[in-house]
């Protein structure tokens, strides 16, 4: 999850539902942005970043 103003709150809520969460600083996500932001492309980018930084 890209860290933003509500990210910590959402991470806690997802963790309560037994989802594994990890906050990523936006400067790690920015180099992977390919086209205009929307939810689908943002999710795809975040998946790429988390799998390459493990």
Short mmCIF file of N, CA and C in Angstrom, two decimals:
data_model
loop_
_atom_site.label_atom_id
_atom_site.label_comp_id
_atom_site.label_asym_id
_atom_site.label_seq_id
_atom_site.Cartn_x
_atom_site.Cartn_y
_atom_site.Cartn_z
N UNK A 1 0.85 -1.16 0.00
CA UNK A 1 0.00 0.00 0.00
C UNK A 1 0.90 1.23 0.00
N UNK A 2 0.64 2.13 -0.91
CA UNK A 2 1.42 3.37 -0.95
C UNK A 2 1.06 4.22 0.26
N UNK A 3 2.05 4.66 0.99
CA UNK A 3 1.82 5.45 2.19
C UNK A 3 1.22 6.81 1.82
N UNK A 4 0.10 7.13 2.42
CA UNK A 4 -0.56 8.42 2.24
C UNK A 4 -1.25 8.77 3.54
N UNK A 5 -2.07 9.80 3.55
CA UNK A 5 -2.65 10.27 4.80
C UNK A 5 -3.50 9.22 5.53
N UNK A 6 -4.18 8.34 4.82
CA UNK A 6 -5.03 7.33 5.48
C UNK A 6 -4.42 5.93 5.46
N UNK A 7 -3.20 5.80 5.04
CA UNK A 7 -2.60 4.47 4.85
C UNK A 7 -2.46 3.70 6.16
N UNK A 8 -2.06 4.36 7.23
CA UNK A 8 -1.87 3.65 8.50
C UNK A 8 -3.21 3.14 9.03
N UNK A 9 -4.23 3.95 8.92
CA UNK A 9 -5.57 3.54 9.34
C UNK A 9 -6.04 2.33 8.52
N UNK A 10 -5.90 2.42 7.20
CA UNK A 10 -6.34 1.33 6.33
C UNK A 10 -5.51 0.07 6.57
N UNK A 11 -4.23 0.21 6.80
CA UNK A 11 -3.38 -0.95 7.08
C UNK A 11 -3.83 -1.66 8.34
N UNK A 12 -4.19 -0.89 9.37
CA UNK A 12 -4.70 -1.51 10.60
C UNK A 12 -6.00 -2.24 10.34
N UNK A 13 -6.90 -1.63 9.58
CA UNK A 13 -8.19 -2.27 9.28
C UNK A 13 -8.00 -3.56 8.48
N UNK A 14 -7.11 -3.53 7.47
CA UNK A 14 -6.85 -4.73 6.68
C UNK A 14 -6.19 -5.80 7.54
N UNK A 15 -5.30 -5.40 8.45
CA UNK A 15 -4.65 -6.36 9.33
C UNK A 15 -5.66 -7.03 10.25
N UNK A 16 -6.64 -6.28 10.71
CA UNK A 16 -7.70 -6.86 11.53
C UNK A 16 -8.48 -7.93 10.78
N UNK A 17 -8.54 -7.80 9.46
CA UNK A 17 -9.24 -8.79 8.62
C UNK A 17 -8.28 -9.88 8.14
N UNK A 18 -7.11 -9.96 8.80
CA UNK A 18 -6.09 -10.97 8.53
C UNK A 18 -5.44 -10.85 7.15
N UNK A 19 -5.41 -9.64 6.61
CA UNK A 19 -4.67 -9.39 5.38
C UNK A 19 -3.26 -8.96 5.77
N UNK A 20 -2.30 -9.34 4.97
CA UNK A 20 -0.92 -8.92 5.20
C UNK A 20 -0.72 -7.55 4.56
N UNK A 21 -0.28 -6.58 5.33
CA UNK A 21 -0.11 -5.23 4.79
C UNK A 21 1.34 -4.78 4.92
N UNK A 22 1.73 -3.92 4.02
CA UNK A 22 3.07 -3.33 4.05
C UNK A 22 2.96 -1.94 3.45
N UNK A 23 3.40 -0.95 4.20
CA UNK A 23 3.38 0.43 3.71
C UNK A 23 4.67 0.71 2.95
N UNK A 24 4.53 1.36 1.82
CA UNK A 24 5.66 1.66 0.95
C UNK A 24 5.77 3.18 0.80
N UNK A 25 6.93 3.75 1.07
CA UNK A 25 7.09 5.19 0.87
C UNK A 25 6.86 5.56 -0.60
N UNK A 26 6.16 6.66 -0.86
CA UNK A 26 5.85 7.04 -2.24
C UNK A 26 7.07 7.18 -3.15
N UNK A 27 8.23 7.55 -2.61
CA UNK A 27 9.40 7.71 -3.48
C UNK A 27 9.89 6.37 -4.03
N UNK A 28 9.49 5.23 -3.42
CA UNK A 28 9.81 3.93 -3.99
C UNK A 28 8.84 3.56 -5.11
N UNK A 29 7.65 4.09 -5.06
CA UNK A 29 6.62 3.77 -6.05
C UNK A 29 6.78 4.63 -7.29
N UNK A 30 7.15 5.87 -7.14
CA UNK A 30 7.21 6.84 -8.24
C UNK A 30 7.99 6.37 -9.47
N UNK A 31 9.17 5.75 -9.34
CA UNK A 31 9.91 5.34 -10.55
C UNK A 31 9.18 4.28 -11.38
N UNK A 32 8.20 3.61 -10.80
CA UNK A 32 7.50 2.56 -11.51
C UNK A 32 6.23 3.03 -12.20
N UNK A 33 5.85 4.29 -12.00
CA UNK A 33 4.63 4.81 -12.61
C UNK A 33 4.83 4.91 -14.11
N UNK A 34 3.96 4.23 -14.86
CA UNK A 34 4.11 4.15 -16.31
C UNK A 34 3.19 5.12 -17.05
N UNK A 35 1.95 5.22 -16.59
CA UNK A 35 0.96 6.07 -17.25
C UNK A 35 0.12 6.76 -16.20
N UNK A 36 -0.90 7.45 -16.64
CA UNK A 36 -1.76 8.18 -15.71
C UNK A 36 -2.25 7.28 -14.58
N UNK A 37 -2.37 7.88 -13.41
CA UNK A 37 -2.78 7.12 -12.24
C UNK A 37 -4.26 6.74 -12.32
N UNK A 38 -4.53 5.50 -12.04
CA UNK A 38 -5.86 5.03 -11.73
C UNK A 38 -5.69 3.81 -10.84
N UNK A 39 -6.76 3.32 -10.27
CA UNK A 39 -6.64 2.25 -9.27
C UNK A 39 -5.99 0.99 -9.82
N UNK A 40 -6.34 0.59 -11.03
CA UNK A 40 -5.79 -0.64 -11.60
C UNK A 40 -4.29 -0.53 -11.79
N UNK A 41 -3.83 0.54 -12.45
CA UNK A 41 -2.40 0.70 -12.72
C UNK A 41 -1.61 0.94 -11.43
N UNK A 42 -2.22 1.64 -10.49
CA UNK A 42 -1.56 1.87 -9.22
C UNK A 42 -1.36 0.56 -8.47
N UNK A 43 -2.38 -0.29 -8.45
CA UNK A 43 -2.28 -1.59 -7.78
C UNK A 43 -1.23 -2.47 -8.46
N UNK A 44 -1.21 -2.46 -9.78
CA UNK A 44 -0.22 -3.25 -10.53
C UNK A 44 1.20 -2.78 -10.20
N UNK A 45 1.40 -1.48 -10.15
CA UNK A 45 2.71 -0.91 -9.85
C UNK A 45 3.15 -1.28 -8.44
N UNK A 46 2.24 -1.18 -7.49
CA UNK A 46 2.56 -1.51 -6.10
C UNK A 46 2.93 -2.98 -5.97
N UNK A 47 2.24 -3.85 -6.69
CA UNK A 47 2.59 -5.28 -6.68
C UNK A 47 3.99 -5.49 -7.22
N UNK A 48 4.34 -4.81 -8.28
CA UNK A 48 5.69 -4.93 -8.86
C UNK A 48 6.74 -4.46 -7.86
N UNK A 49 6.48 -3.35 -7.21
CA UNK A 49 7.46 -2.79 -6.27
C UNK A 49 7.65 -3.73 -5.08
N UNK A 50 6.57 -4.23 -4.52
CA UNK A 50 6.70 -5.09 -3.35
C UNK A 50 7.37 -6.41 -3.68
N UNK A 51 7.11 -6.95 -4.84
CA UNK A 51 7.74 -8.23 -5.18
C UNK A 51 9.22 -8.05 -5.53
N UNK A 52 9.62 -6.88 -5.99
CA UNK A 52 11.03 -6.68 -6.33
C UNK A 52 11.86 -6.24 -5.13
N UNK A 53 11.23 -5.81 -4.03
CA UNK A 53 11.96 -5.33 -2.85
C UNK A 53 11.88 -6.30 -1.68
N UNK A 54 11.60 -7.55 -1.92
CA UNK A 54 11.50 -8.50 -0.80
C UNK A 54 12.80 -9.17 -0.54
#
